[in-house]
XYZ file of C-alpha atoms in Angstrom:
257
model
C 0.479 0.095 0.053
C 1.094 3.514 -1.109
C 1.647 6.336 1.506
C 0.394 9.652 1.054
C 3.772 10.695 -0.159
C 3.412 7.807 -2.975
C 6.323 6.003 -0.857
C 5.587 2.158 -0.432
C 6.331 1.044 3.297
C 8.978 -1.497 4.094
C 6.123 -3.870 5.557
C 3.752 -3.493 2.612
C 6.829 -4.596 0.585
C 7.927 -7.556 2.922
C 11.260 -6.635 3.785
C 10.715 -6.068 7.260
C 9.102 -8.279 10.248
C 6.857 -6.261 13.051
C 10.007 -6.051 15.160
C 11.584 -3.376 12.346
C 14.383 -5.827 11.263
C 14.619 -7.106 7.455
C 12.990 -10.530 7.303
C 14.855 -13.126 5.011
C 13.969 -13.983 1.819
C 12.643 -17.720 2.113
C 14.420 -20.575 0.239
C 14.197 -24.569 0.838
C 17.507 -24.714 2.775
C 16.685 -22.171 4.876
C 13.458 -23.815 5.973
C 15.361 -26.868 6.256
C 17.858 -25.434 8.567
C 15.182 -23.875 10.673
C 13.487 -27.179 10.953
C 16.574 -28.779 12.156
C 17.214 -26.358 14.533
C 13.496 -26.624 16.343
C 13.868 -30.292 16.190
C 17.309 -30.199 17.888
C 15.852 -27.635 20.410
C 12.371 -29.090 21.171
C 12.081 -32.546 19.204
C 8.882 -33.293 16.511
C 6.267 -32.450 18.397
C 7.771 -29.107 18.528
C 7.351 -29.217 14.481
C 4.997 -27.486 12.926
C 4.615 -24.596 10.055
C 3.427 -22.227 12.475
C 6.545 -22.819 14.600
C 8.930 -22.646 11.850
C 7.270 -19.392 10.332
C 7.745 -17.609 13.673
C 11.464 -18.716 13.845
C 11.998 -17.363 10.452
C 9.590 -14.593 10.749
C 7.402 -15.461 7.916
C 3.798 -16.126 7.637
C 3.505 -20.243 7.845
C 1.195 -20.370 4.583
C 4.489 -19.210 3.099
C 6.076 -22.329 3.949
C 3.868 -23.963 1.268
C 5.551 -22.505 -1.847
C 8.492 -24.895 -1.139
C 6.969 -27.865 0.727
C 3.513 -29.639 0.097
C 3.511 -30.386 3.775
C 5.403 -31.484 7.043
C 6.179 -34.825 5.250
C 7.949 -33.420 2.329
C 9.838 -31.259 4.364
C 10.776 -33.996 6.877
C 12.145 -35.909 3.654
C 14.247 -32.686 2.824
C 15.803 -32.756 6.327
C 16.748 -36.055 6.315
C 18.295 -34.859 2.918
C 19.922 -32.474 4.495
C 21.920 -34.609 6.804
C 23.183 -37.109 4.485
C 24.556 -33.731 2.770
C 26.295 -32.546 5.192
C 27.799 -36.083 5.811
C 29.653 -35.951 2.640
C 30.118 -32.173 2.054
C 33.854 -32.264 1.137
C 34.327 -36.181 1.223
C 35.964 -37.786 -1.964
C 35.772 -41.342 -2.296
C 39.345 -43.560 -1.972
C 40.555 -45.833 -4.436
C 40.209 -48.674 -1.861
C 36.567 -49.660 -1.613
C 36.811 -50.845 1.911
C 38.012 -47.174 3.091
C 35.685 -45.187 1.134
C 32.730 -46.854 2.786
C 34.496 -47.222 6.149
C 35.053 -43.451 6.386
C 31.720 -42.787 4.788
C 29.173 -44.704 7.104
C 31.149 -43.185 10.344
C 30.594 -39.848 8.787
C 27.090 -40.625 8.216
C 26.887 -41.487 11.859
C 28.376 -38.456 13.178
C 26.236 -36.277 11.492
C 23.167 -38.340 12.687
C 24.526 -38.053 16.148
C 24.843 -34.424 16.160
C 21.374 -33.954 15.376
C 19.694 -37.351 17.098
C 15.953 -35.813 17.379
C 16.117 -35.222 13.723
C 17.859 -38.669 12.933
C 15.188 -40.892 14.797
C 12.889 -39.487 11.900
C 15.612 -39.317 9.384
C 16.962 -42.665 9.572
C 13.891 -44.723 8.583
C 13.001 -42.454 5.596
C 13.788 -42.851 1.955
C 14.223 -39.137 0.493
C 14.633 -39.840 -3.133
C 16.397 -36.343 -3.417
C 19.982 -35.214 -4.467
C 21.895 -36.242 -1.013
C 20.970 -40.023 -0.937
C 21.569 -40.386 -4.675
C 24.893 -39.577 -4.115
C 25.333 -41.717 -1.429
C 23.782 -44.538 -3.034
C 25.784 -44.156 -5.961
C 29.176 -44.055 -4.166
C 28.353 -46.605 -2.204
C 27.373 -49.124 -5.247
C 30.486 -47.987 -7.167
C 32.679 -48.954 -4.098
C 31.139 -52.401 -4.206
C 31.591 -52.623 -7.758
C 35.295 -51.713 -7.125
C 35.535 -54.767 -4.909
C 34.101 -57.040 -8.215
C 30.496 -57.233 -7.223
C 28.155 -57.377 -10.314
C 24.827 -54.770 -9.821
C 22.752 -57.925 -8.596
C 24.959 -58.842 -5.810
C 25.859 -54.983 -4.743
C 22.540 -54.263 -4.195
C 21.879 -56.672 -1.766
C 25.388 -56.034 0.261
C 24.337 -52.305 -0.183
C 20.912 -53.015 1.964
C 22.756 -55.062 4.196
C 25.150 -52.239 4.691
C 23.241 -49.313 4.674
C 20.314 -50.944 6.889
C 23.349 -51.721 9.280
C 24.422 -48.244 9.488
C 20.989 -46.973 9.983
C 19.772 -49.298 12.580
C 22.836 -48.712 14.514
C 22.635 -44.634 14.509
C 18.820 -44.874 14.865
C 19.293 -46.837 17.953
C 22.071 -44.775 19.074
C 20.554 -41.475 18.486
C 16.753 -42.462 20.540
C 19.492 -43.625 23.299
C 20.623 -39.834 23.277
C 17.389 -38.598 23.608
C 16.364 -40.174 26.778
C 16.319 -38.499 30.159
C 19.768 -37.939 31.442
C 18.865 -40.246 34.487
C 17.763 -42.829 32.626
C 20.920 -42.927 30.598
C 23.142 -42.891 33.749
C 21.069 -46.296 35.303
C 21.440 -48.155 32.221
C 24.962 -47.280 31.429
C 25.730 -47.668 35.343
C 24.255 -51.464 35.342
C 27.678 -52.588 33.206
C 29.437 -51.438 36.738
C 26.322 -52.195 39.048
C 24.277 -54.714 38.283
C 26.214 -57.207 35.793
C 29.214 -56.870 37.825
C 27.267 -58.220 40.904
C 26.051 -61.224 39.132
C 26.822 -64.648 40.727
C 29.348 -66.828 38.588
C 27.146 -69.785 40.186
C 23.992 -68.875 38.181
C 25.671 -66.705 35.297
C 29.477 -67.871 34.964
C 29.972 -66.282 31.538
C 28.958 -62.857 32.575
C 30.727 -63.170 35.578
C 33.654 -63.636 33.459
C 32.974 -61.070 31.273
C 32.039 -58.394 33.869
C 35.228 -56.505 34.255
C 35.338 -55.931 30.575
C 31.801 -55.369 30.036
C 31.768 -51.256 30.580
C 35.062 -50.571 28.641
C 33.083 -51.128 25.569
C 33.049 -47.444 23.979
C 30.245 -46.911 21.576
C 32.509 -45.192 19.008
C 35.047 -47.698 19.133
C 32.259 -50.184 19.158
C 30.346 -49.372 16.008
C 33.974 -48.789 14.095
C 34.410 -52.577 15.285
C 31.078 -53.967 14.167
C 31.322 -52.187 10.778
C 34.848 -53.718 10.339
C 33.322 -56.680 10.859
C 30.828 -56.109 8.116
C 33.172 -55.327 5.537
C 35.236 -58.137 6.579
C 32.493 -60.494 5.765
C 32.194 -58.308 2.229
C 35.678 -58.658 1.302
C 35.668 -62.303 1.832
C 32.483 -62.734 -0.145
C 34.140 -60.385 -3.163
C 34.371 -62.513 -6.315
C 37.940 -63.774 -7.068
C 39.411 -62.235 -10.129
C 39.124 -64.703 -13.091
C 42.300 -66.330 -13.904
C 41.098 -67.428 -17.392
C 40.034 -63.814 -18.006
C 43.383 -62.259 -16.909
C 45.431 -64.895 -19.169
C 43.307 -64.204 -21.925
C 43.942 -60.339 -21.389
C 47.485 -61.227 -21.312
C 47.102 -63.268 -24.492
C 45.493 -60.503 -26.257
C 48.147 -57.956 -25.147
C 51.145 -60.619 -26.459
C 49.037 -60.384 -29.953
C 49.167 -56.585 -30.324
C 52.522 -56.424 -29.273
C 53.444 -58.975 -32.087
C 51.215 -57.135 -34.811
C 52.377 -53.677 -33.749
C 55.765 -55.454 -34.400
C 54.875 -56.453 -37.939
């Protein structure tokens, strides 16, 4: 609306919030980042377009120009976490190192945003970052020698393992601190007190149960998976190698002629 002087007010242009501060121009990324901050701070129950709009100083209906509904927004948040985990990541020439580093990075990001991870790890985003991750995993498995049909089976086993483990860790980290403390003290309390007469193996292992550290344990379990995949990787075809050597020898003779 124009004033009597013919000048449009900043609020009419949509460039200022009621507080007088300039409103940011909405974009999908800005909305996703605000959604992630809200999830980090208050969890899924607080996640509404009204609350996200309030954080951005925007009308909640403006969010619908970028996302059809809350589920569409949650899928974008899930993909944002994957994008964060592969930022600056370059696959190694060693397929195993590529997968190990990639999955450790994935889990690290999920644990940095546990309330979002509980929602994200069980979804398929169908978005660019997820497709990049899938492409990298399948490429690494192809480098290991697996044809596409076998690569897919190993891809699913690996990714489901990482997502399941990350979801478990993320869910645990959102528990009430008193509940976590009680669970963690069980290894040095309840299990250390188990009598050997009834539970000899627990009694024998009790001094070591509390020493298992979560990050190291994830790395250990991931290595077990990668060891198994490496053991199942197709061996190089000796006949194919011999054939290639023969073809090279023929080409060399032809070149001499």
